[in-house]
JSON list of C-alpha atoms in Angstrom, two decimals:
[
{"chain": "A", "resi": 272, "resn": "MET", "atom": "CA", "xyz": [-13.38, 10.62, -0.94]},
{"chain": "A", "resi": 273, "resn": "LYS", "atom": "CA", "xyz": [-9.93, 11.08, -2.48]},
{"chain": "A", "resi": 274, "resn": "TRP", "atom": "CA", "xyz": [-9.79, 12.75, -5.87]},
{"chain": "A", "resi": 275, "resn": "GLN", "atom": "CA", "xyz": [-6.51, 11.44, -7.21]},
{"chain": "A", "resi": 276, "resn": "PRO", "atom": "CA", "xyz": [-5.82, 10.15, -10.74]},
{"chain": "A", "resi": 277, "resn": "PHE", "atom": "CA", "xyz": [-4.41, 6.83, -9.52]},
{"chain": "A", "resi": 278, "resn": "ASN", "atom": "CA", "xyz": [-7.71, 5.88, -7.86]},
{"chain": "A", "resi": 279, "resn": "SER", "atom": "CA", "xyz": [-9.02, 3.76, -10.72]},
{"chain": "A", "resi": 280, "resn": "ARG", "atom": "CA", "xyz": [-12.63, 3.70, -9.50]},
{"chain": "A", "resi": 281, "resn": "HIS", "atom": "CA", "xyz": [-12.92, 7.29, -10.75]},
{"chain": "A", "resi": 282, "resn": "HIS", "atom": "CA", "xyz": [-11.97, 6.07, -14.23]},
{"chain": "A", "resi": 283, "resn": "LEU", "atom": "CA", "xyz": [-14.93, 3.72, -14.44]},
{"chain": "A", "resi": 284, "resn": "ILE", "atom": "CA", "xyz": [-17.28, 6.31, -15.89]},
{"chain": "A", "resi": 285, "resn": "LEU", "atom": "CA", "xyz": [-14.74, 7.07, -18.63]},
{"chain": "A", "resi": 286, "resn": "PHE", "atom": "CA", "xyz": [-14.36, 3.39, -19.45]},
{"chain": "A", "resi": 287, "resn": "VAL", "atom": "CA", "xyz": [-18.14, 2.99, -19.72]},
{"chain": "A", "resi": 288, "resn": "LEU", "atom": "CA", "xyz": [-18.51, 6.06, -21.93]},
{"chain": "A", "resi": 289, "resn": "ILE", "atom": "CA", "xyz": [-15.76, 4.99, -24.31]},
{"chain": "A", "resi": 290, "resn": "SER", "atom": "CA", "xyz": [-16.85, 1.34, -24.58]},
{"chain": "A", "resi": 291, "resn": "PRO", "atom": "CA", "xyz": [-19.40, 1.96, -27.40]},
{"chain": "A", "resi": 292, "resn": "PHE", "atom": "CA", "xyz": [-16.70, 3.66, -29.45]},
{"chain": "A", "resi": 293, "resn": "VAL", "atom": "CA", "xyz": [-14.26, 0.81, -28.85]},
{"chain": "A", "resi": 294, "resn": "GLY", "atom": "CA", "xyz": [-16.94, -1.70, -29.82]},
{"chain": "A", "resi": 295, "resn": "TRP", "atom": "CA", "xyz": [-17.69, 0.21, -33.02]},
{"chain": "A", "resi": 296, "resn": "VAL", "atom": "CA", "xyz": [-13.99, 0.35, -33.97]},
{"chain": "A", "resi": 297, "resn": "LEU", "atom": "CA", "xyz": [-13.57, -3.39, -33.42]},
{"chain": "A", "resi": 298, "resn": "SER", "atom": "CA", "xyz": [-16.68, -4.17, -35.44]},
{"chain": "A", "resi": 299, "resn": "GLU", "atom": "CA", "xyz": [-15.30, -2.22, -38.40]},
{"chain": "A", "resi": 300, "resn": "LEU", "atom": "CA", "xyz": [-11.93, -3.97, -38.43]},
{"chain": "A", "resi": 301, "resn": "PRO", "atom": "CA", "xyz": [-11.37, -6.78, -40.96]},
{"chain": "A", "resi": 302, "resn": "GLY", "atom": "CA", "xyz": [-10.82, -10.35, -39.78]},
{"chain": "A", "resi": 303, "resn": "LYS", "atom": "CA", "xyz": [-13.62, -11.01, -37.31]},
{"chain": "A", "resi": 304, "resn": "LYS", "atom": "CA", "xyz": [-12.17, -14.33, -36.12]},
{"chain": "A", "resi": 305, "resn": "SER", "atom": "CA", "xyz": [-8.81, -12.80, -35.25]},
{"chain": "A", "resi": 306, "resn": "ILE", "atom": "CA", "xyz": [-10.55, -10.02, -33.31]},
{"chain": "A", "resi": 307, "resn": "ASP", "atom": "CA", "xyz": [-12.62, -12.54, -31.37]},
{"chain": "A", "resi": 308, "resn": "SER", "atom": "CA", "xyz": [-9.48, -14.51, -30.55]},
{"chain": "A", "resi": 309, "resn": "PHE", "atom": "CA", "xyz": [-7.73, -11.34, -29.38]},
{"chain": "A", "resi": 310, "resn": "LEU", "atom": "CA", "xyz": [-10.64, -10.41, -27.09]},
{"chain": "A", "resi": 311, "resn": "LEU", "atom": "CA", "xyz": [-10.75, -13.93, -25.67]},
{"chain": "A", "resi": 312, "resn": "ILE", "atom": "CA", "xyz": [-7.04, -13.75, -24.83]},
{"chain": "A", "resi": 313, "resn": "ILE", "atom": "CA", "xyz": [-7.57, -10.44, -23.03]},
{"chain": "A", "resi": 314, "resn": "VAL", "atom": "CA", "xyz": [-10.42, -11.91, -20.97]},
{"chain": "A", "resi": 315, "resn": "ILE", "atom": "CA", "xyz": [-8.37, -14.97, -20.00]},
{"chain": "A", "resi": 316, "resn": "ALA", "atom": "CA", "xyz": [-5.36, -12.80, -19.15]},
{"chain": "A", "resi": 317, "resn": "SER", "atom": "CA", "xyz": [-7.49, -10.86, -16.64]},
{"chain": "A", "resi": 318, "resn": "PHE", "atom": "CA", "xyz": [-8.30, -13.96, -14.57]},
{"chain": "A", "resi": 319, "resn": "PRO", "atom": "CA", "xyz": [-5.23, -13.79, -12.26]},
{"chain": "A", "resi": 320, "resn": "TRP", "atom": "CA", "xyz": [-6.18, -10.25, -11.18]},
{"chain": "A", "resi": 321, "resn": "ILE", "atom": "CA", "xyz": [-9.81, -11.23, -10.68]},
{"chain": "A", "resi": 322, "resn": "TYR", "atom": "CA", "xyz": [-9.46, -14.55, -8.86]},
{"chain": "A", "resi": 323, "resn": "ASN", "atom": "CA", "xyz": [-6.13, -14.14, -7.10]},
{"chain": "A", "resi": 324, "resn": "ALA", "atom": "CA", "xyz": [-5.82, -10.46, -6.25]},
{"chain": "A", "resi": 325, "resn": "ASP", "atom": "CA", "xyz": [-3.35, -9.65, -3.47]},
{"chain": "A", "resi": 326, "resn": "PHE", "atom": "CA", "xyz": [-5.90, -8.12, -1.10]},
{"chain": "A", "resi": 327, "resn": "ARG", "atom": "CA", "xyz": [-9.29, -9.27, -2.41]},
{"chain": "A", "resi": 328, "resn": "PRO", "atom": "CA", "xyz": [-8.82, -12.80, -3.80]},
{"chain": "A", "resi": 329, "resn": "TRP", "atom": "CA", "xyz": [-11.79, -14.89, -4.87]},
{"chain": "A", "resi": 330, "resn": "LEU", "atom": "CA", "xyz": [-9.97, -18.14, -4.14]},
{"chain": "A", "resi": 331, "resn": "GLY", "atom": "CA", "xyz": [-7.82, -19.47, -1.30]},
{"chain": "A", "resi": 332, "resn": "GLU", "atom": "CA", "xyz": [-7.81, -19.11, 2.49]},
{"chain": "A", "resi": 333, "resn": "LYS", "atom": "CA", "xyz": [-8.25, -15.34, 2.32]},
{"chain": "A", "resi": 334, "resn": "SER", "atom": "CA", "xyz": [-11.12, -15.42, -0.15]},
{"chain": "A", "resi": 335, "resn": "ILE", "atom": "CA", "xyz": [-13.57, -12.54, 0.08]},
{"chain": "A", "resi": 336, "resn": "PHE", "atom": "CA", "xyz": [-16.29, -15.17, 0.39]},
{"chain": "A", "resi": 337, "resn": "THR", "atom": "CA", "xyz": [-14.86, -16.67, 3.61]},
{"chain": "A", "resi": 338, "resn": "VAL", "atom": "CA", "xyz": [-13.04, -13.82, 5.39]},
{"chain": "A", "resi": 339, "resn": "PRO", "atom": "CA", "xyz": [-15.44, -11.80, 7.61]},
{"chain": "A", "resi": 340, "resn": "ARG", "atom": "CA", "xyz": [-16.30, -8.37, 6.27]},
{"chain": "A", "resi": 341, "resn": "LEU", "atom": "CA", "xyz": [-14.83, -6.61, 9.29]},
{"chain": "A", "resi": 342, "resn": "GLU", "atom": "CA", "xyz": [-11.44, -8.24, 8.76]},
{"chain": "A", "resi": 343, "resn": "GLN", "atom": "CA", "xyz": [-11.48, -7.30, 5.09]},
{"chain": "A", "resi": 344, "resn": "TYR", "atom": "CA", "xyz": [-11.46, -3.63, 6.06]},
{"chain": "A", "resi": 345, "resn": "PHE", "atom": "CA", "xyz": [-8.00, -4.12, 7.57]},
{"chain": "A", "resi": 346, "resn": "VAL", "atom": "CA", "xyz": [-6.42, -6.44, 5.00]},
{"chain": "A", "resi": 347, "resn": "GLN", "atom": "CA", "xyz": [-3.94, -3.78, 3.92]},
{"chain": "A", "resi": 348, "resn": "ARG", "atom": "CA", "xyz": [-3.49, -2.20, 7.37]},
{"chain": "A", "resi": 349, "resn": "SER", "atom": "CA", "xyz": [-3.75, -5.09, 9.80]},
{"chain": "A", "resi": 350, "resn": "TRP", "atom": "CA", "xyz": [-1.81, -3.22, 12.52]},
{"chain": "A", "resi": 351, "resn": "LEU", "atom": "CA", "xyz": [-4.74, -0.81, 12.85]},
{"chain": "A", "resi": 352, "resn": "GLN", "atom": "CA", "xyz": [-7.39, -3.44, 13.47]},
{"chain": "A", "resi": 353, "resn": "SER", "atom": "CA", "xyz": [-6.88, -3.74, 17.23]},
{"chain": "A", "resi": 354, "resn": "PRO", "atom": "CA", "xyz": [-6.72, 0.01, 18.08]},
{"chain": "A", "resi": 355, "resn": "TYR", "atom": "CA", "xyz": [-9.64, 0.86, 15.81]},
{"chain": "A", "resi": 356, "resn": "LEU", "atom": "CA", "xyz": [-11.85, -1.93, 17.14]},
{"chain": "A", "resi": 357, "resn": "ASN", "atom": "CA", "xyz": [-10.99, -1.16, 20.76]},
{"chain": "A", "resi": 358, "resn": "ALA", "atom": "CA", "xyz": [-11.56, 2.56, 20.23]},
{"chain": "A", "resi": 359, "resn": "ALA", "atom": "CA", "xyz": [-15.01, 1.85, 18.84]},
{"chain": "A", "resi": 360, "resn": "LYS", "atom": "CA", "xyz": [-15.79, -0.49, 21.75]},
{"chain": "A", "resi": 361, "resn": "PHE", "atom": "CA", "xyz": [-14.73, 2.19, 24.22]},
{"chain": "A", "resi": 362, "resn": "LEU", "atom": "CA", "xyz": [-16.99, 4.80, 22.65]},
{"chain": "A", "resi": 363, "resn": "GLN", "atom": "CA", "xyz": [-19.88, 2.36, 22.54]},
{"chain": "A", "resi": 364, "resn": "THR", "atom": "CA", "xyz": [-19.72, 2.22, 26.35]},
{"chain": "A", "resi": 365, "resn": "LYS", "atom": "CA", "xyz": [-20.21, 5.98, 26.53]},
{"chain": "A", "resi": 366, "resn": "SER", "atom": "CA", "xyz": [-23.48, 7.81, 26.07]},
{"chain": "A", "resi": 367, "resn": "CYS", "atom": "CA", "xyz": [-21.89, 9.94, 23.38]},
{"chain": "A", "resi": 368, "resn": "ASN", "atom": "CA", "xyz": [-23.35, 10.32, 19.90]},
{"chain": "A", "resi": 369, "resn": "GLU", "atom": "CA", "xyz": [-21.49, 13.48, 18.82]},
{"chain": "A", "resi": 370, "resn": "ILE", "atom": "CA", "xyz": [-17.94, 12.61, 17.79]},
{"chain": "A", "resi": 371, "resn": "GLY", "atom": "CA", "xyz": [-15.27, 14.76, 16.18]},
{"chain": "A", "resi": 372, "resn": "PHE", "atom": "CA", "xyz": [-12.22, 13.83, 14.12]},
{"chain": "A", "resi": 373, "resn": "TYR", "atom": "CA", "xyz": [-9.18, 16.03, 14.73]},
{"chain": "A", "resi": 374, "resn": "PHE", "atom": "CA", "xyz": [-6.56, 15.01, 12.18]},
{"chain": "A", "resi": 375, "resn": "GLU", "atom": "CA", "xyz": [-3.55, 16.95, 11.04]},
{"chain": "A", "resi": 376, "resn": "ASP", "atom": "CA", "xyz": [-3.03, 17.73, 7.36]},
{"chain": "A", "resi": 377, "resn": "ASP", "atom": "CA", "xyz": [-2.64, 14.36, 5.69]},
{"chain": "A", "resi": 378, "resn": "PRO", "atom": "CA", "xyz": [-1.82, 14.70, 1.97]},
{"chain": "A", "resi": 379, "resn": "GLY", "atom": "CA", "xyz": [-0.43, 11.17, 1.84]},
{"chain": "A", "resi": 380, "resn": "GLY", "atom": "CA", "xyz": [-3.67, 9.58, 2.96]},
{"chain": "A", "resi": 381, "resn": "ARG", "atom": "CA", "xyz": [-2.00, 7.79, 5.87]},
{"chain": "A", "resi": 382, "resn": "ILE", "atom": "CA", "xyz": [-4.74, 8.63, 8.35]},
{"chain": "A", "resi": 383, "resn": "TRP", "atom": "CA", "xyz": [-7.46, 6.12, 7.65]},
{"chain": "A", "resi": 384, "resn": "GLU", "atom": "CA", "xyz": [-10.88, 7.16, 8.88]},
{"chain": "A", "resi": 385, "resn": "TYR", "atom": "CA", "xyz": [-13.27, 4.99, 6.86]},
{"chain": "A", "resi": 386, "resn": "PRO", "atom": "CA", "xyz": [-13.48, 2.05, 9.34]},
{"chain": "A", "resi": 387, "resn": "PHE", "atom": "CA", "xyz": [-14.57, 4.43, 12.09]},
{"chain": "A", "resi": 388, "resn": "TRP", "atom": "CA", "xyz": [-17.70, 5.30, 10.13]},
{"chain": "A", "resi": 389, "resn": "VAL", "atom": "CA", "xyz": [-18.61, 1.61, 10.16]},
{"chain": "A", "resi": 390, "resn": "LEU", "atom": "CA", "xyz": [-17.41, 0.68, 13.64]},
{"chain": "A", "resi": 391, "resn": "LEU", "atom": "CA", "xyz": [-19.05, 3.64, 15.39]},
{"chain": "A", "resi": 392, "resn": "HIS", "atom": "CA", "xyz": [-22.51, 2.62, 14.25]},
{"chain": "A", "resi": 393, "resn": "ASN", "atom": "CA", "xyz": [-24.60, 1.96, 17.33]},
{"chain": "A", "resi": 394, "resn": "THR", "atom": "CA", "xyz": [-25.79, -1.58, 17.95]},
{"chain": "A", "resi": 395, "resn": "THR", "atom": "CA", "xyz": [-29.24, -0.03, 18.29]},
{"chain": "A", "resi": 396, "resn": "GLY", "atom": "CA", "xyz": [-29.07, 0.91, 14.61]},
{"chain": "A", "resi": 397, "resn": "LYS", "atom": "CA", "xyz": [-28.62, 4.63, 15.23]},
{"chain": "A", "resi": 398, "resn": "SER", "atom": "CA", "xyz": [-25.50, 6.13, 13.67]},
{"chain": "A", "resi": 399, "resn": "LYS", "atom": "CA", "xyz": [-23.33, 8.52, 15.61]},
{"chain": "A", "resi": 400, "resn": "ASN", "atom": "CA", "xyz": [-22.92, 12.04, 14.25]},
{"chain": "A", "resi": 401, "resn": "ILE", "atom": "CA", "xyz": [-19.31, 12.42, 13.12]},
{"chain": "A", "resi": 402, "resn": "ARG", "atom": "CA", "xyz": [-17.65, 15.63, 11.96]},
{"chain": "A", "resi": 403, "resn": "HIS", "atom": "CA", "xyz": [-14.17, 16.78, 11.09]},
{"chain": "A", "resi": 404, "resn": "LEU", "atom": "CA", "xyz": [-12.91, 19.52, 13.41]},
{"chain": "A", "resi": 405, "resn": "ARG", "atom": "CA", "xyz": [-9.87, 20.48, 11.35]},
{"chain": "A", "resi": 406, "resn": "ALA", "atom": "CA", "xyz": [-9.29, 21.11, 7.66]},
{"chain": "A", "resi": 407, "resn": "ASP", "atom": "CA", "xyz": [-6.11, 22.34, 6.00]},
{"chain": "A", "resi": 408, "resn": "ASN", "atom": "CA", "xyz": [-7.53, 22.69, 2.51]},
{"chain": "A", "resi": 409, "resn": "VAL", "atom": "CA", "xyz": [-10.35, 24.54, 0.75]},
{"chain": "A", "resi": 410, "resn": "SER", "atom": "CA", "xyz": [-12.86, 22.84, 3.05]},
{"chain": "A", "resi": 411, "resn": "GLN", "atom": "CA", "xyz": [-11.71, 24.96, 5.98]},
{"chain": "A", "resi": 412, "resn": "VAL", "atom": "CA", "xyz": [-14.21, 27.67, 5.00]},
{"chain": "A", "resi": 413, "resn": "LYS", "atom": "CA", "xyz": [-16.91, 25.30, 6.25]},
{"chain": "A", "resi": 414, "resn": "LEU", "atom": "CA", "xyz": [-15.45, 25.51, 9.74]},
{"chain": "A", "resi": 415, "resn": "GLN", "atom": "CA", "xyz": [-16.41, 29.18, 9.86]},
{"chain": "A", "resi": 416, "resn": "GLN", "atom": "CA", "xyz": [-20.09, 28.40, 9.50]},
{"chain": "A", "resi": 417, "resn": "GLU", "atom": "CA", "xyz": [-22.27, 28.73, 12.58]},
{"chain": "A", "resi": 418, "resn": "SER", "atom": "CA", "xyz": [-23.13, 25.04, 12.58]},
{"chain": "A", "resi": 419, "resn": "TYR", "atom": "CA", "xyz": [-19.45, 24.25, 13.13]},
{"chain": "A", "resi": 420, "resn": "LYS", "atom": "CA", "xyz": [-18.61, 27.16, 15.40]},
{"chain": "A", "resi": 421, "resn": "ASN", "atom": "CA", "xyz": [-21.31, 26.02, 17.81]},
{"chain": "A", "resi": 422, "resn": "TYR", "atom": "CA", "xyz": [-20.55, 22.33, 17.45]},
{"chain": "A", "resi": 423, "resn": "HIS", "atom": "CA", "xyz": [-19.48, 20.70, 20.70]},
{"chain": "A", "resi": 424, "resn": "PRO", "atom": "CA", "xyz": [-18.76, 16.96, 20.35]},
{"chain": "A", "resi": 425, "resn": "CYS", "atom": "CA", "xyz": [-18.62, 14.91, 23.52]},
{"chain": "A", "resi": 426, "resn": "ALA", "atom": "CA", "xyz": [-15.63, 12.92, 22.20]},
{"chain": "A", "resi": 427, "resn": "VAL", "atom": "CA", "xyz": [-12.72, 13.63, 19.86]},
{"chain": "A", "resi": 428, "resn": "ILE", "atom": "CA", "xyz": [-10.70, 11.00, 18.01]},
{"chain": "A", "resi": 429, "resn": "THR", "atom": "CA", "xyz": [-7.13, 11.66, 16.94]},
{"chain": "A", "resi": 430, "resn": "VAL", "atom": "CA", "xyz": [-4.82, 9.39, 14.95]},
{"chain": "A", "resi": 431, "resn": "GLU", "atom": "CA", "xyz": [-1.08, 9.95, 14.92]},
{"chain": "A", "resi": 432, "resn": "GLN", "atom": "CA", "xyz": [0.73, 9.74, 11.63]},
{"chain": "A", "resi": 433, "resn": "LYS", "atom": "CA", "xyz": [3.34, 7.00, 11.45]},
{"chain": "A", "resi": 434, "resn": "ASN", "atom": "CA", "xyz": [6.98, 8.17, 11.40]},
{"chain": "A", "resi": 435, "resn": "ASN", "atom": "CA", "xyz": [5.98, 11.78, 11.87]},
{"chain": "A", "resi": 436, "resn": "GLN", "atom": "CA", "xyz": [8.40, 13.72, 14.05]},
{"chain": "A", "resi": 437, "resn": "GLN", "atom": "CA", "xyz": [6.17, 16.76, 14.29]},
{"chain": "A", "resi": 438, "resn": "ASN", "atom": "CA", "xyz": [3.43, 17.28, 16.85]},
{"chain": "A", "resi": 439, "resn": "PRO", "atom": "CA", "xyz": [0.91, 14.62, 15.72]},
{"chain": "A", "resi": 440, "resn": "LEU", "atom": "CA", "xyz": [-2.07, 16.56, 17.03]},
{"chain": "A", "resi": 441, "resn": "GLY", "atom": "CA", "xyz": [-1.28, 19.85, 15.35]},
{"chain": "A", "resi": 442, "resn": "GLY", "atom": "CA", "xyz": [-2.84, 22.45, 17.65]},
{"chain": "A", "resi": 443, "resn": "ILE", "atom": "CA", "xyz": [-1.87, 20.71, 20.89]},
{"chain": "A", "resi": 444, "resn": "ASN", "atom": "CA", "xyz": [1.21, 22.19, 22.53]},
{"chain": "A", "resi": 445, "resn": "GLU", "atom": "CA", "xyz": [3.66, 20.25, 24.69]},
{"chain": "A", "resi": 446, "resn": "GLN", "atom": "CA", "xyz": [2.23, 21.51, 27.96]},
{"chain": "A", "resi": 447, "resn": "ASP", "atom": "CA", "xyz": [-1.31, 20.51, 27.01]},
{"chain": "A", "resi": 448, "resn": "GLU", "atom": "CA", "xyz": [-0.13, 17.08, 25.91]},
{"chain": "A", "resi": 449, "resn": "ALA", "atom": "CA", "xyz": [1.74, 16.61, 29.18]},
{"chain": "A", "resi": 450, "resn": "ASN", "atom": "CA", "xyz": [-1.50, 17.32, 31.02]},
{"chain": "A", "resi": 451, "resn": "LYS", "atom": "CA", "xyz": [-3.36, 15.09, 28.60]},
{"chain": "A", "resi": 452, "resn": "LYS", "atom": "CA", "xyz": [-5.67, 17.91, 27.62]},
{"chain": "A", "resi": 453, "resn": "LEU", "atom": "CA", "xyz": [-6.96, 19.18, 24.32]},
{"chain": "A", "resi": 454, "resn": "GLU", "atom": "CA", "xyz": [-8.79, 22.38, 23.46]},
{"chain": "A", "resi": 455, "resn": "ILE", "atom": "CA", "xyz": [-10.87, 22.66, 20.29]},
{"chain": "A", "resi": 456, "resn": "LEU", "atom": "CA", "xyz": [-13.45, 25.32, 19.42]},
{"chain": "A", "resi": 457, "resn": "GLN", "atom": "CA", "xyz": [-13.00, 26.80, 22.90]},
{"chain": "A", "resi": 458, "resn": "HIS", "atom": "CA", "xyz": [-13.99, 23.53, 24.56]},
{"chain": "A", "resi": 459, "resn": "ALA", "atom": "CA", "xyz": [-11.72, 21.45, 26.79]},
{"chain": "A", "resi": 460, "resn": "TYR", "atom": "CA", "xyz": [-11.16, 17.73, 26.41]},
{"chain": "A", "resi": 461, "resn": "ARG", "atom": "CA", "xyz": [-9.20, 15.24, 28.48]},
{"chain": "A", "resi": 462, "resn": "LEU", "atom": "CA", "xyz": [-7.46, 12.08, 27.28]},
{"chain": "A", "resi": 463, "resn": "ALA", "atom": "CA", "xyz": [-9.63, 9.12, 28.29]},
{"chain": "A", "resi": 464, "resn": "TRP", "atom": "CA", "xyz": [-8.33, 6.23, 26.18]},
{"chain": "A", "resi": 465, "resn": "GLN", "atom": "CA", "xyz": [-5.40, 5.43, 23.91]},
{"chain": "A", "resi": 466, "resn": "GLU", "atom": "CA", "xyz": [-3.89, 2.59, 21.94]},
{"chain": "A", "resi": 467, "resn": "THR", "atom": "CA", "xyz": [-1.23, 3.61, 19.44]},
{"chain": "A", "resi": 468, "resn": "PRO", "atom": "CA", "xyz": [-1.89, 5.36, 17.12]},
{"chain": "A", "resi": 469, "resn": "VAL", "atom": "CA", "xyz": [-5.44, 6.21, 18.28]},
{"chain": "A", "resi": 470, "resn": "LYS", "atom": "CA", "xyz": [-6.39, 8.54, 21.13]},
{"chain": "A", "resi": 471, "resn": "ILE", "atom": "CA", "xyz": [-9.83, 9.47, 22.41]},
{"chain": "A", "resi": 472, "resn": "TYR", "atom": "CA", "xyz": [-10.53, 12.67, 24.32]},
{"chain": "A", "resi": 473, "resn": "LEU", "atom": "CA", "xyz": [-13.77, 13.22, 26.24]},
{"chain": "A", "resi": 474, "resn": "ALA", "atom": "CA", "xyz": [-15.30, 16.61, 26.95]},
{"chain": "A", "resi": 475, "resn": "ASP", "atom": "CA", "xyz": [-14.59, 18.10, 30.37]},
{"chain": "A", "resi": 476, "resn": "ASP", "atom": "CA", "xyz": [-17.82, 20.07, 30.39]}
]
């Protein structure tokens, strides 16, 4: 969950709380017919954003009622659909239910993890256990807890940041990357699958 002021879904509770006050103010204003006309204009003006939104339109070929749900996840990031789907398919072939995310600090929100939580759901109905193995914010104190110190996932997913010239995997040095190895929480992993920008490492032990 991102806590940023431009994520309007977090404003919803404020809009709901203030709506009684707005209704009371409008009811006290003179000229009821003019107020009703004004409100009707506002409702009509909202139609283009409701029925013909850029990424979630109600009408047209890309309507949310006709486009499969899975494709809707990637409407804004279509270039990630293939690597994410193929990564999930690869992990579904492995008897691995403990999966770790190892992402570098991503203040811009360019690393998109949400689809993995959906795609990595077992066809049997049992969800895989997914944890973050790196945190560069206040959440890093959680990594010092025993439950994390002793956590040993059988697979680790990394996602490179686009146009990032730095080491995309943070703690992996050049020699380790050359050998296609990764070490996290004193456990070794080897690169088993990749499709830019996604890589999957499987535990050596």
